Short mmCIF file of C-alpha atoms and ligand atoms in Angstrom, two decimals:
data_model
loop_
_atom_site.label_atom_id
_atom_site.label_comp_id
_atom_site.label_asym_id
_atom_site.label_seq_id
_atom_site.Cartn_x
_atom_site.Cartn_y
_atom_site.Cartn_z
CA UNK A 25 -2.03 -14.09 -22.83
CA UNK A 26 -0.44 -17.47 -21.43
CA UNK A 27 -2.74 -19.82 -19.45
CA UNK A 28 -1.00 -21.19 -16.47
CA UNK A 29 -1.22 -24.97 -18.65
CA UNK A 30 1.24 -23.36 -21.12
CA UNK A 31 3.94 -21.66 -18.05
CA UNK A 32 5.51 -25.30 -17.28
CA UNK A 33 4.83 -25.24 -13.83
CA UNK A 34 5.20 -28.53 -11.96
CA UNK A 35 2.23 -30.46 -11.23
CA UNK A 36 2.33 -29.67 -7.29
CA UNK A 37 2.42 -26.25 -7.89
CA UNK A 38 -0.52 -26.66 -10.54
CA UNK A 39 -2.33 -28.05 -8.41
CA UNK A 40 -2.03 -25.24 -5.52
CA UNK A 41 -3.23 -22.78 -7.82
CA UNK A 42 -6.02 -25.04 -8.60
CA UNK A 43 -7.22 -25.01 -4.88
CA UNK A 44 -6.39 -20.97 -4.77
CA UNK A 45 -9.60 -20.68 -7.40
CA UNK A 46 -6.75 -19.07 -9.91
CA UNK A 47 -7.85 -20.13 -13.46
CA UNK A 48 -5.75 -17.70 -15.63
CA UNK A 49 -2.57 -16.19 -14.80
CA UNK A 50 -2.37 -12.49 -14.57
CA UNK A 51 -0.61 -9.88 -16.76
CA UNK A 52 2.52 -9.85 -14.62
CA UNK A 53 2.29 -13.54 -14.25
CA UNK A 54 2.12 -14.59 -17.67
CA UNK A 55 5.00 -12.36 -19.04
CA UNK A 56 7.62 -12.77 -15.32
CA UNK A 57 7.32 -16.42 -14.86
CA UNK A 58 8.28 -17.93 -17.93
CA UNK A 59 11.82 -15.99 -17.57
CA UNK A 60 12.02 -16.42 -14.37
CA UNK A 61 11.56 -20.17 -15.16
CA UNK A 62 14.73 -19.59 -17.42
CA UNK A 63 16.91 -18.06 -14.35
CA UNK A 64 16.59 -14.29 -15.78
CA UNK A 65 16.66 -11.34 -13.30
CA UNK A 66 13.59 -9.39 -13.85
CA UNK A 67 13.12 -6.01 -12.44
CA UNK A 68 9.06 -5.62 -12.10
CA UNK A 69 7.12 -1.97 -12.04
CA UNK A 70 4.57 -3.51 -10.37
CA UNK A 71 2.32 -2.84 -6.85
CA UNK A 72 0.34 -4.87 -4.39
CA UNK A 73 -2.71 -6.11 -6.80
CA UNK A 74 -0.93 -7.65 -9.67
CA UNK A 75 -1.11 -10.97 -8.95
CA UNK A 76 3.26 -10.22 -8.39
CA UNK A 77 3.78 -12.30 -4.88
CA UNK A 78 2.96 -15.33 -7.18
CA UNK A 79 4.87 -14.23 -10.28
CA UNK A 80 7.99 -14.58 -8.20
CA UNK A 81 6.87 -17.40 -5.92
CA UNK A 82 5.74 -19.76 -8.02
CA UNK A 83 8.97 -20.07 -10.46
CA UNK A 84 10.81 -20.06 -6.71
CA UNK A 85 9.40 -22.44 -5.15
CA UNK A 86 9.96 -25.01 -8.72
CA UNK A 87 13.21 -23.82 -9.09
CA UNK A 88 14.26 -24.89 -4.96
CA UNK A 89 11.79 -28.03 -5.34
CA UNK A 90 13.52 -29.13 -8.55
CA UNK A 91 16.91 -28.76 -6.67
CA UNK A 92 15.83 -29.89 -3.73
CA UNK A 93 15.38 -33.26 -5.02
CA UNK A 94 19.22 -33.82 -5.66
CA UNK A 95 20.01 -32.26 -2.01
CA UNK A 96 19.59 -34.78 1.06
CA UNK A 97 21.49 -32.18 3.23
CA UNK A 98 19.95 -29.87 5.85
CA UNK A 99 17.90 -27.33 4.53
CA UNK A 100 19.61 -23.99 4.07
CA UNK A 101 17.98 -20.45 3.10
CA UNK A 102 17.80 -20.81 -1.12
CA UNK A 103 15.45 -17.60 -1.62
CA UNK A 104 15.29 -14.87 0.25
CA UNK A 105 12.83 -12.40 -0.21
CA UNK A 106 12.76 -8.39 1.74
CA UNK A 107 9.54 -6.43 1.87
CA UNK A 108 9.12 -3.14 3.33
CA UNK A 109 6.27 -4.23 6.63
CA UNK A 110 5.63 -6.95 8.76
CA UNK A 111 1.78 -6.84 7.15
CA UNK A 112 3.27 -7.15 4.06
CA UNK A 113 6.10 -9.67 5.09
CA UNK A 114 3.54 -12.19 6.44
CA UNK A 115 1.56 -12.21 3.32
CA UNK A 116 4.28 -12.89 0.98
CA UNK A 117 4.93 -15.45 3.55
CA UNK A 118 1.58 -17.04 3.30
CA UNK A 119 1.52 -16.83 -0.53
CA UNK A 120 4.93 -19.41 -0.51
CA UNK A 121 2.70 -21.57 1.55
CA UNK A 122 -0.15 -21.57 -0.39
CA UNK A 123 2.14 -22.18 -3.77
CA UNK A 124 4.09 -24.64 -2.08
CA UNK A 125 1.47 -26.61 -0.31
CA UNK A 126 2.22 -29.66 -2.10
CA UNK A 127 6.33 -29.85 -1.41
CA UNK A 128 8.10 -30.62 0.84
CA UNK A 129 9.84 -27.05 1.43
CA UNK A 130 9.89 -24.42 4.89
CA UNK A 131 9.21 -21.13 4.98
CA UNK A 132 9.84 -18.54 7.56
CA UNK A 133 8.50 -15.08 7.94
CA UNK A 134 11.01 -13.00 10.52
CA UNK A 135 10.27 -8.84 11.44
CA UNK A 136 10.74 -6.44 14.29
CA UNK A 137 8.83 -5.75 17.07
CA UNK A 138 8.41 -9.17 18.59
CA UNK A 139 10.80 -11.50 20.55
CA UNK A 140 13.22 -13.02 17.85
CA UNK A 141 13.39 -16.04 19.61
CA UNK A 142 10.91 -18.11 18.12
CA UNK A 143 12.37 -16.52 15.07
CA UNK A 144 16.25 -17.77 16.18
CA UNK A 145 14.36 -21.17 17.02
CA UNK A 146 12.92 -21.54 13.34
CA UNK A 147 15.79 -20.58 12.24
CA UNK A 148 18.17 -23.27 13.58
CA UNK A 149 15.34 -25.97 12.98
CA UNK A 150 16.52 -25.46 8.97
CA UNK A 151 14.43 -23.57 6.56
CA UNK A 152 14.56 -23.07 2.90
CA UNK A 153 12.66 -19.62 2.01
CA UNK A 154 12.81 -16.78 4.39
CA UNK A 155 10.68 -13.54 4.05
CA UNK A 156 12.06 -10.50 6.02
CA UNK A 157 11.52 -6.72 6.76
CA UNK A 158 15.36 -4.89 6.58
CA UNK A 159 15.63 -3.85 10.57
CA UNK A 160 15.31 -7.74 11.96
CA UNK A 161 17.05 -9.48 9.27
CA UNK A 162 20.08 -7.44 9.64
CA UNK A 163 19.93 -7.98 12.86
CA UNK A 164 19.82 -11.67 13.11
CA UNK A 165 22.89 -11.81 10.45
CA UNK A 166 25.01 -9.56 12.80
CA UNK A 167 24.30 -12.41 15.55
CA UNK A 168 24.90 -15.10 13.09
CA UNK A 169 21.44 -16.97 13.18
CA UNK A 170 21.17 -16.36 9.60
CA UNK A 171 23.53 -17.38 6.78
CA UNK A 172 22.82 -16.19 3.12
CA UNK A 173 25.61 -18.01 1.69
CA UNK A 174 23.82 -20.18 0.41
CA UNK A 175 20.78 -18.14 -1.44
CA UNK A 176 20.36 -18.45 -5.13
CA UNK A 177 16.80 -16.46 -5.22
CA UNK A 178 16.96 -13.07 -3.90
CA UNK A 179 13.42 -10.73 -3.90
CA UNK A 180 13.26 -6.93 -2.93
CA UNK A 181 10.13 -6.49 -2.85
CA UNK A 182 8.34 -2.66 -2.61
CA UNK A 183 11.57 -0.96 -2.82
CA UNK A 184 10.61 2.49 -3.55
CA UNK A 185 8.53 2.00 0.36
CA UNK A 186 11.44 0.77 1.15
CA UNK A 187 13.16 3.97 0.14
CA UNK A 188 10.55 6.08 1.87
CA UNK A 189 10.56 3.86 5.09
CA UNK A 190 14.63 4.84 5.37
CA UNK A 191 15.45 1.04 4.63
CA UNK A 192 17.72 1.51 1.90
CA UNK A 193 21.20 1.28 4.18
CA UNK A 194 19.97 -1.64 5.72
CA UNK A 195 18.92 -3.27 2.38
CA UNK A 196 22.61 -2.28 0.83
CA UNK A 197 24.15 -4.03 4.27
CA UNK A 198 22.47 -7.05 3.26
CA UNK A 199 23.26 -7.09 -0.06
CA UNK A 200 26.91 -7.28 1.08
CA UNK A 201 26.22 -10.84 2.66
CA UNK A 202 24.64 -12.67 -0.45
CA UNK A 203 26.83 -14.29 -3.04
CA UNK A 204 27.12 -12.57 -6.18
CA UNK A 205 25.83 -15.96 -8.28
CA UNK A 206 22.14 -15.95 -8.10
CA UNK A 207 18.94 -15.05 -9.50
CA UNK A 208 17.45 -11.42 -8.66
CA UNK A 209 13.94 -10.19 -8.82
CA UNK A 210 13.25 -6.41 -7.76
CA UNK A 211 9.54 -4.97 -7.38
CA UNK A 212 8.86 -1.30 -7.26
CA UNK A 213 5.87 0.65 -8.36
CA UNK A 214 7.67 3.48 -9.04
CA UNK A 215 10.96 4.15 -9.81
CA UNK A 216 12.90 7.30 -8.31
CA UNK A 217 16.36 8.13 -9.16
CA UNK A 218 17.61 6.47 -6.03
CA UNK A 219 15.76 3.01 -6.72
CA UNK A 220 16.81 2.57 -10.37
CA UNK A 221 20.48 3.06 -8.88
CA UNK A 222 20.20 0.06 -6.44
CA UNK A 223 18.05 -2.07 -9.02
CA UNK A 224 21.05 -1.16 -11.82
CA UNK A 225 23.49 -2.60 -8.87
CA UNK A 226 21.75 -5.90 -8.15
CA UNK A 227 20.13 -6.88 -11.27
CA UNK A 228 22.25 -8.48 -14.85
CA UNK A 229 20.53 -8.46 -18.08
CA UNK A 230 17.24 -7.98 -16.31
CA UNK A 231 13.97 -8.95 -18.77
CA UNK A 232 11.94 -5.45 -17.75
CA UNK A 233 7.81 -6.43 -16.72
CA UNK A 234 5.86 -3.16 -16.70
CA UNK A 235 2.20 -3.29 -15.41
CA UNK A 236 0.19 -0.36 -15.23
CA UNK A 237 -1.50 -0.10 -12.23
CA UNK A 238 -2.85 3.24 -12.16
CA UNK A 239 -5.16 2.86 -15.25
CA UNK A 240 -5.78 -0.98 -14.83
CA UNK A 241 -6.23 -0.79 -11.57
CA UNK A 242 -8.43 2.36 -11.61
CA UNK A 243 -10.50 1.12 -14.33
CA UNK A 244 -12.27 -1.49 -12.27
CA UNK A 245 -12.90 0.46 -9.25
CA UNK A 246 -15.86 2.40 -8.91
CA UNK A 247 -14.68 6.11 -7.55
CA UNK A 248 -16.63 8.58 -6.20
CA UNK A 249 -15.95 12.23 -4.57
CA UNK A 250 -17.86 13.78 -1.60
CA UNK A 251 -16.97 17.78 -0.84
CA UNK A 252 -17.41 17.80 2.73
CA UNK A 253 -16.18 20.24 5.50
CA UNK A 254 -13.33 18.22 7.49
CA UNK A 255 -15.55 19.10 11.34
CA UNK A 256 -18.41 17.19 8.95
CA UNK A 257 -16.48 14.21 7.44
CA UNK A 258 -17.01 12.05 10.87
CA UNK A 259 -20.88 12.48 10.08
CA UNK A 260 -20.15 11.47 6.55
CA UNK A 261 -18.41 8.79 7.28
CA UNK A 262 -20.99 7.45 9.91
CA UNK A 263 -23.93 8.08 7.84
CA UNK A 264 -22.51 6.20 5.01
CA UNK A 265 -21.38 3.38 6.86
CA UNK A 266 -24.60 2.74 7.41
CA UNK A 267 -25.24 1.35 4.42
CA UNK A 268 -25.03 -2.63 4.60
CA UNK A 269 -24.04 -2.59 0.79
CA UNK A 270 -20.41 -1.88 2.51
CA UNK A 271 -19.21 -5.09 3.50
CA UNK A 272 -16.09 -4.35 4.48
CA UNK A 273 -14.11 -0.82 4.58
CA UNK A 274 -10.72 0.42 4.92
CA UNK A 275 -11.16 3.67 5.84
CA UNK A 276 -7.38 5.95 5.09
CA UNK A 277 -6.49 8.16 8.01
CA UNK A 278 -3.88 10.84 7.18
CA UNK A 279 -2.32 10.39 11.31
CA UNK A 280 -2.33 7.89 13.61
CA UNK A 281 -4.31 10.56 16.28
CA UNK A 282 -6.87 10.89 13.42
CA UNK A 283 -7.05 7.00 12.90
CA UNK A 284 -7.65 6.70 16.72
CA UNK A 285 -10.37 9.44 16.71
CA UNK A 286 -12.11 8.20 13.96
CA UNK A 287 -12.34 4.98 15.26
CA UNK A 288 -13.31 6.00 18.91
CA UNK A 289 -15.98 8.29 16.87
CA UNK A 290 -17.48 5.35 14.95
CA UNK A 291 -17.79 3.01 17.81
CA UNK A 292 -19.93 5.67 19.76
CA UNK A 293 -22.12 5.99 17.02
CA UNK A 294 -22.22 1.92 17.94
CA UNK A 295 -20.51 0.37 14.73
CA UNK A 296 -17.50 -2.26 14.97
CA UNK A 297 -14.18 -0.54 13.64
CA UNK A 298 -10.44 -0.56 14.70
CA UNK A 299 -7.71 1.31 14.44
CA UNK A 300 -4.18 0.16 12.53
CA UNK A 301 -1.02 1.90 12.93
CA UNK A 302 2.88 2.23 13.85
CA UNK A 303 1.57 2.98 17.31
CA UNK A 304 0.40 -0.04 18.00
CA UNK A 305 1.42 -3.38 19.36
CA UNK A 306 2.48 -5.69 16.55
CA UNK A 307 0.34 -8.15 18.64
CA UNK A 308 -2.67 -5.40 18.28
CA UNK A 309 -1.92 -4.88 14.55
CA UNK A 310 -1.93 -8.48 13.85
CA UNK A 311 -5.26 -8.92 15.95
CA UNK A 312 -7.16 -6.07 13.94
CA UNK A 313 -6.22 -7.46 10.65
CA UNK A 314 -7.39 -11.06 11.45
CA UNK A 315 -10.71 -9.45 12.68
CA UNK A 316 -11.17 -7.71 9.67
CA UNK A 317 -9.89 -10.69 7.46
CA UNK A 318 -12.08 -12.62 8.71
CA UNK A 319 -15.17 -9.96 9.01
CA UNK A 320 -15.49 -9.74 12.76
CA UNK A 321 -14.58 -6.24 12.35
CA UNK A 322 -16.29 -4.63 8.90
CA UNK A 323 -14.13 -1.37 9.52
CA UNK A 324 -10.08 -0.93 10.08
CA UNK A 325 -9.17 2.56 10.35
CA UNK A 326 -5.43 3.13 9.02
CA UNK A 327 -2.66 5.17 8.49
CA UNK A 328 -0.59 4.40 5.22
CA UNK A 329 2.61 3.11 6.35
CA UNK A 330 0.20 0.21 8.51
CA UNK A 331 -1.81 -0.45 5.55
CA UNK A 332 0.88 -0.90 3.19
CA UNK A 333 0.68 -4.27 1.01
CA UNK A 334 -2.72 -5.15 3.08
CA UNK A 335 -4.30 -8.01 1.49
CA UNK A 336 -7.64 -8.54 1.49
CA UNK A 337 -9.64 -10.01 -0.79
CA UNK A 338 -12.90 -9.17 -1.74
CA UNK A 339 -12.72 -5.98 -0.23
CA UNK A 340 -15.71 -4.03 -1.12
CA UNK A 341 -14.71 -0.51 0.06
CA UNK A 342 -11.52 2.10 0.70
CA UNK A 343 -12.62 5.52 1.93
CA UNK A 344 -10.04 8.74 1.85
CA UNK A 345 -11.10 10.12 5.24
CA UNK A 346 -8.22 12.21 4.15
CA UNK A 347 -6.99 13.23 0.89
CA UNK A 348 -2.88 11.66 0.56
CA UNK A 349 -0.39 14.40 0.11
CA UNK A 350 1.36 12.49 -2.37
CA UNK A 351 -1.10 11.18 -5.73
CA UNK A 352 0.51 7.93 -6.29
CA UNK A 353 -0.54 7.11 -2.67
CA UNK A 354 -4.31 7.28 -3.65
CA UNK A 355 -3.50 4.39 -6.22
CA UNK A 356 -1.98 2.44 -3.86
CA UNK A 357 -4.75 2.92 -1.48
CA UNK A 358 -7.83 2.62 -4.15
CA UNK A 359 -5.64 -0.87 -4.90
CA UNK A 360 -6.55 -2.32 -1.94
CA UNK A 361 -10.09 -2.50 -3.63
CA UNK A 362 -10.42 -4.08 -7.04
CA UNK A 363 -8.43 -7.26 -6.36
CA UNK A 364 -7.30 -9.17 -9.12
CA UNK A 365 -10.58 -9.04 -10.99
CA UNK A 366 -12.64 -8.19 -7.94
CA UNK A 367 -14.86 -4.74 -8.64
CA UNK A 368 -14.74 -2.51 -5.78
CA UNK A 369 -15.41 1.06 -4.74
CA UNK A 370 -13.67 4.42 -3.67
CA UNK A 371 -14.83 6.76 -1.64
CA UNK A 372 -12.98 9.70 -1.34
CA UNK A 373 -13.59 12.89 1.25
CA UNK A 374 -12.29 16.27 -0.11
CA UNK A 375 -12.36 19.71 1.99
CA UNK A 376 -11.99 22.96 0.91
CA UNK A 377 -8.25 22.97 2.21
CA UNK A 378 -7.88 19.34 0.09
CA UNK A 379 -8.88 20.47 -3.16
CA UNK A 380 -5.71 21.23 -4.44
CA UNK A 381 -4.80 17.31 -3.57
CA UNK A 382 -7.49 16.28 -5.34
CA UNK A 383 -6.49 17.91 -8.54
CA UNK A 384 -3.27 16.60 -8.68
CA UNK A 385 -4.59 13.03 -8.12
CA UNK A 386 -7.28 13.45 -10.86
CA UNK A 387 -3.98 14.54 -13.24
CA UNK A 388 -2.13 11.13 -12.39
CA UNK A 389 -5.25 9.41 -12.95
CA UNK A 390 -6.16 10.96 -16.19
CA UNK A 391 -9.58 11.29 -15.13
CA UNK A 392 -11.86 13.37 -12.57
CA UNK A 393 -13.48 11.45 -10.09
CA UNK A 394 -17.31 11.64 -9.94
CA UNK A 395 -18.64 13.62 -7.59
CA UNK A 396 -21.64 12.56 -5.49
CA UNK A 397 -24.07 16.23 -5.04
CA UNK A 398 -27.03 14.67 -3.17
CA UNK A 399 -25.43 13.93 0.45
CA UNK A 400 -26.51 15.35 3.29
CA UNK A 401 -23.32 17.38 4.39
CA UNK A 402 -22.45 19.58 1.39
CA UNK A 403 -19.43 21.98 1.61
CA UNK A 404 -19.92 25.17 3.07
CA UNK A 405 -16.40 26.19 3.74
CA UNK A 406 -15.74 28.86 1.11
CA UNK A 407 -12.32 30.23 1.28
CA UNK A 408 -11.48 33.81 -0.19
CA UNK A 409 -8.96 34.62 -1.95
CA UNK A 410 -7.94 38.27 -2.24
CA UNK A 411 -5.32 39.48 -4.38
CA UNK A 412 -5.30 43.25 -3.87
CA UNK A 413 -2.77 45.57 -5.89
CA UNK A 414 -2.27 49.32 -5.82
CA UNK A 415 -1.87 48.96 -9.92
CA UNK A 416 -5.32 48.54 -10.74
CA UNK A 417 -3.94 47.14 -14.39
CA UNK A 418 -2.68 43.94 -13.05
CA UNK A 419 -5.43 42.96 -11.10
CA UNK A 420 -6.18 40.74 -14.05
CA UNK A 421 -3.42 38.15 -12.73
CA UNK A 422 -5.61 35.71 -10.26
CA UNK A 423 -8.56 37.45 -8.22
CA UNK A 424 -11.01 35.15 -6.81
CA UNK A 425 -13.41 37.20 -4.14
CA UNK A 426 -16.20 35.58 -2.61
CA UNK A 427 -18.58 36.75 -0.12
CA UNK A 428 -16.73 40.13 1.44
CA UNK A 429 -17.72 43.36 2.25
CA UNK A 430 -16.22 45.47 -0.25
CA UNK A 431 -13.96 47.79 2.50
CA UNK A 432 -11.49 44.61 3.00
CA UNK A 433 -10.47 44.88 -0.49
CA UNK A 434 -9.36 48.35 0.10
CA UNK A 435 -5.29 47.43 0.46
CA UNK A 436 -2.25 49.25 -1.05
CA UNK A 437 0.08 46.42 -0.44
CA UNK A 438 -0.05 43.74 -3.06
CA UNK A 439 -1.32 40.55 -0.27
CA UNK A 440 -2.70 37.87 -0.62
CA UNK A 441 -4.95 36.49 2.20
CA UNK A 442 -7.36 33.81 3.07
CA UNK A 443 -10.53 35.00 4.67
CA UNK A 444 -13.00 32.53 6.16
CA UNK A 445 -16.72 32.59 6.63
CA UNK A 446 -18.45 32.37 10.02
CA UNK A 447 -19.16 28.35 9.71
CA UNK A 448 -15.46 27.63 8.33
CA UNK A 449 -14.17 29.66 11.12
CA UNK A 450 -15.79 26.84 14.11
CA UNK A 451 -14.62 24.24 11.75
CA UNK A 452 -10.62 25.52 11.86
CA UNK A 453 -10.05 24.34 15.62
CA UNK A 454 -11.25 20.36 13.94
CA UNK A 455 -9.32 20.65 11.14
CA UNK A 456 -6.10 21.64 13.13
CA UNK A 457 -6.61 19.16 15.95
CA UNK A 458 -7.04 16.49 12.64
CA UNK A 459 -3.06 17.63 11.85
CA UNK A 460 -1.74 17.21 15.15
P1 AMP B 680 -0.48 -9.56 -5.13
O1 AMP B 680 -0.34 -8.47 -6.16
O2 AMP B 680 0.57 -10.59 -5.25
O3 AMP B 680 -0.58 -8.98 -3.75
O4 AMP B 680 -1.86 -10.33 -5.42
C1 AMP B 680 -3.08 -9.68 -5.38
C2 AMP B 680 -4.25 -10.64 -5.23
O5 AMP B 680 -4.51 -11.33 -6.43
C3 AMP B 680 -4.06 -11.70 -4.17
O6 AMP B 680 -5.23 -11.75 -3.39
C4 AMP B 680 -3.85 -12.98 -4.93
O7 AMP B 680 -4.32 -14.09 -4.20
C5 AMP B 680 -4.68 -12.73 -6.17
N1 AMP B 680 -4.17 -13.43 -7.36
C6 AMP B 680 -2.88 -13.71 -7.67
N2 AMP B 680 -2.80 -14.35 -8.84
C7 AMP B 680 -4.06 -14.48 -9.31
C8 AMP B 680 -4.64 -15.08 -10.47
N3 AMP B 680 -3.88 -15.63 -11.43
N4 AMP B 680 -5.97 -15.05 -10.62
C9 AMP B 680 -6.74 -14.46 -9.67
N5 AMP B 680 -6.28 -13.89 -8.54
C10 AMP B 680 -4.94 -13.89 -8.36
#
């Protein structure tokens, strides 16, 4: 692998990444910038945890510096980079800062929710790099504060949340108001039908960086599996959060009711948390992650949209109150861990009703996640499963039976049913509240 010495990168830039602590460029890094450097397109299969803000940054910010030089006009938007959140929008944001401490360039993070006018003010001030969510940026260019005209750098940045998030026809609007000369990078971590179609529409002759997340990432994250009853995984959760080995913990919520509970829950068992989700202010969004950033807060509750491209580093935990539905979301979320080359650990909460969640995760992983026995609230759930037929022959099929009185099996219609025990049956009114 490259060492940043052998990328080319300018001296100021060097030296930025000097003062970040970075000594050796990361997979993504080493194999995107030196194209990029050449003025390739590059379409990335990469997620939040690759070191990818600064593979496209960095040859960015040398590319409009080295320009920049030649042009004594007022500065104009040169790259322009779309991610999916404000969160994530603000980091990227941050990262051209950092990069670029050393030139003379401007950078401008704009998103929803919040006046635009100190966004319109920036704006008209002159800025070369602006980072966007979809809904704002559209927005401003249908009241003319914003001009692409003049990009040559264009970045879509998590497009396949972008595709879940129902961003895609405001992404394709923009599109229309960029010139067709310029350089394109596109970042997805997956890539469903409707994704490769828009990155086979923006991108020419793109040079193809593949990083594995899901194994590299995994592979430095310590994961471990607690069976618990859901009415029991508050107690859990508590009684592990005592433990002053977890410096900081972002615990996954499946619902923004659930994230509030939680949190509400945790507090009156008298430790710090808060709560992050759609549902709240961006103000209050912003506030919680600063806390947490900065430890005031050593536990943010949140829902997966509002935790999306959270960066944090030296995060020490991520707990799955709740199981995802979808696998690749436990990657994402165990990602948040295991920065860069940062260990970290995952602690994941399964119920009887999640197992089925947890299998398919353990399939994308390739592995099965440890499970931790000796905790002191073991699953009792149990459910049953009866399959009764009238053909006593093809009772073979799939009969588990657990625990029941021998009459209920007595059926002559071929059913399948779900019986509880006495303890799972107080636990169903928690569980349902938990999927309000
Ligand atoms: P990203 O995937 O861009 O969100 O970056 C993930 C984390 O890795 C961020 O905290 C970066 O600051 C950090 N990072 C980026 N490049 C490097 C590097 N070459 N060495 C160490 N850490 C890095």
């Amino acid at each position: 692998m490259l060492l940043f010495e052998e990328l080319n990168i300018i001296e100021p830039i060097k030296k930025a990444i000097k003062t970040k602590g970075f000594t050796k460029p990361t997979a993504i890094q080493s194999r995107a910038i030196p194209s990029l450097l050449k003025g390739m397109d590059l379409l990335g299969c990469a997620q939040t945890g690759t070191g990818k803000t600064a593979a496209f940054a960095i040859p960015i910010l040398q590319g409009i510096s080295l320009q920049h030089k030649a042009q004594a006009s007022r500065r104009q938007i040169q790259a322009l980079i779309i991610a999916p959140t404000r969160e994530l929008a603000i980091q990227i944001a941050d990262s051209f800062e950092d990069y670029g401490k050393y030139l003379n360039l401007k950078t401008l993070v704009i998103y929803g929710g919040v006046s635009q006018n100190p966004q319109t003010r920036d704006l008209t001030k002159g800025i070369d790099i602006l980072v966007a969510t979809p809904g704002r940026l559209l927005d401003l260019i249908n009241q003319r504060y914003v001009s692409l005209r003049n990009v040559k750098y264009f970045v879509l940045d998590e497009a396949d949340h972008m595709l879940d998030m129902g961003m895609l026809q405001d992404v394709r609007k923009i599109i229309t108001h960029l010139p067709k000369e310029k350089q394109n990078m596109f970042f997805s971590a997956t890539m469903p039908a409707e994704i490769e179609k828009l990155a086979n529409s923006i991108l020419k002759n793109p040079i193809k960086v593949m990083v594995t997340p899901v194994s590299s990432t995994v592979e430095i994250i310590e994961q471990e599996l607690y069976y618990v009853d859901s009415g029991n995984k508050v107690n859990l959760l508590i009684n592990l959060l005592k433990d002053k080995e977890i410096i900081s913990a972002l615990v996954f919520s499946r619902t923004k009711h659930g994230a509030n509970r939680i949190v509400k829950n945790l507090v009156k068992a008298g430790l710090v948390a808060e709560a992050i989700h759609g549902n709240k202010s961006q103000t209050a969004r912003q506030l919680a992650l600063k806390n947490f950033k900065e430890r005031k807060t050593r536990i943010l509750v949140a829902t997966d949209i509002a935790a999306r491209g959270i960066d944090i580093e030296e995060l020490s935990h991520v707990i799955n109150f709740d199981l995802p539905e979808v696998p690749e979301t436990y990657v994402h979320r165990i990602g948040r861990t295991g920065r860069a080359s940062h260990g970290g650990t995952a602690i994941s909460f399964c119920s009887h009703a999640e197992k089925p969640l947890l299998k398919s995760i353990q399939k994308l992983i390739a592995k099965s996640i440890e499970e931790v026995i000796d905790h002191p609230y073991p699953l009792v759930e149990t459910s049953i499963e009866v399959i009764v037929k009238s053909d006593r022959r093809n009772t073979s099929k799939k009969s588990i039976i657990e625990d029941k009185p021998r009459s209920s099996r007595r059926n002559n219609d071929i059913k399948k049913k779900v019986v509880r025990t006495e303890k799972t049956r107080s636990n169903v009114k928690g569980h349902k509240m938990r999927n309000e």
